[in-house]
GROMACS .gro file of C-alpha atoms in nm:
model
   83
    1GLY     CA    1   5.228  18.121  17.058
    2SER     CA    2   5.552  18.213  16.965
    3VAL     CA    3   5.578  17.947  16.653
    4LEU     CA    4   5.588  17.993  16.322
    5TRP     CA    5   5.373  17.673  16.213
    6ASP     CA    6   5.439  17.478  15.880
    7SER     CA    7   5.137  17.542  15.741
    8SER     CA    8   5.112  17.976  15.780
    9ARG     CA    9   5.523  17.906  15.599
   10ALA     CA   10   5.271  17.716  15.325
   11PHE     CA   11   5.031  17.883  15.327
   12LEU     CA   12   5.242  18.243  15.265
   13ALA     CA   13   5.433  18.056  14.943
   14PHE     CA   14   5.112  17.984  14.805
   15ALA     CA   15   4.951  18.379  14.880
   16ALA     CA   16   5.322  18.566  14.709
   17GLN     CA   17   5.276  18.261  14.386
   18SER     CA   18   4.940  18.354  14.323
   19ASP     CA   19   5.078  18.698  14.280
   20ALA     CA   20   4.934  18.789  14.599
   21ALA     CA   21   4.521  18.789  14.396
   22ILE     CA   22   4.446  18.605  14.691
   23VAL     CA   23   4.456  18.880  14.964
   24ARG     CA   24   4.463  19.161  14.733
   25ASP     CA   25   4.226  19.480  14.916
   26LYS     CA   26   4.055  19.212  15.126
   27ARG     CA   27   3.984  19.258  15.475
   28VAL     CA   28   4.211  18.983  15.653
   29ILE     CA   29   4.124  18.865  15.968
   30GLU     CA   30   4.456  18.684  16.167
   31VAL     CA   31   4.291  18.404  16.488
   32GLY     CA   32   4.567  18.315  16.701
   33ALA     CA   33   4.766  18.536  16.548
   34GLY     CA   34   5.095  18.415  16.747
   35THR     CA   35   5.398  18.629  16.670
   36GLY     CA   36   5.142  18.865  16.396
   37ALA     CA   37   5.371  18.727  16.126
   38VAL     CA   38   5.100  18.607  15.853
   39GLY     CA   39   4.939  18.883  15.888
   40LEU     CA   40   5.219  19.126  15.883
   41ALA     CA   41   5.245  18.962  15.595
   42LEU     CA   42   4.945  18.918  15.417
   43ALA     CA   43   4.955  19.310  15.469
   44ARG     CA   44   5.286  19.347  15.279
   45LEU     CA   45   5.059  19.125  14.959
   46GLY     CA   46   4.759  19.391  14.988
   47ALA     CA   47   4.550  19.319  15.205
   48ARG     CA   48   4.312  19.605  15.240
   49SER     CA   49   4.286  19.596  15.603
   50VAL     CA   50   4.447  19.272  15.858
   51VAL     CA   51   4.314  19.210  16.248
   52MET     CA   52   4.522  19.014  16.443
   53THR     CA   53   4.376  18.866  16.746
   54ASP     CA   54   4.510  18.613  17.019
   55LYS     CA   55   4.525  18.595  17.339
   56ALA     CA   56   4.606  18.868  17.550
   57THR     CA   57   4.940  18.675  17.696
   58GLN     CA   58   5.015  18.723  17.330
   59LEU     CA   59   5.005  19.053  17.236
   60PRO     CA   60   5.291  19.225  17.362
   61LEU     CA   61   5.486  18.954  17.098
   62ILE     CA   62   5.223  19.094  16.837
   63ARG     CA   63   5.258  19.453  16.921
   64ARG     CA   64   5.637  19.456  16.926
   65ASN     CA   65   5.652  19.277  16.502
   66LEU     CA   66   5.346  19.510  16.438
   67GLY     CA   67   5.611  19.814  16.586
   68ARG     CA   68   5.947  19.691  16.436
   69ASN     CA   69   5.781  19.595  16.141
   70ARG     CA   70   5.442  19.817  15.997
   71PRO     CA   71   5.359  19.704  15.658
   72PRO     CA   72   5.260  20.043  15.476
   73CYS     CA   73   5.039  19.891  15.265
   74ALA     CA   74   4.776  19.781  15.521
   75THR     CA   75   4.526  20.115  15.573
   76THR     CA   76   4.427  19.926  15.952
   77THR     CA   77   4.618  19.689  16.125
   78THR     CA   78   4.489  19.591  16.484
   79MET     CA   79   4.513  19.347  16.752
   80GLY     CA   80   4.230  19.154  17.001
   81SER     CA   81   4.151  18.995  17.241
   82ASN     CA   82   4.002  18.684  17.299
   83THR     CA   83   4.082  18.603  17.710
   0.00000   0.00000   0.00000
């Protein structure tokens, strides 16, 4: 749900330390996005597009976080439901 897991923090630290080459100009899908923090961060690190998915109950939180932190560098950011 609404938790940023330690593994997410570790991956984002790795992506940022790798000069973001691991995500730059890539298409990213975040399955079980929860808060959407990872997808938003990867968009800011240069992902070409980001798709965030989660259960329908999580989508309002993801939409709110997306609205407050819309990444200017991503050309596409969408959300879907796996229900």
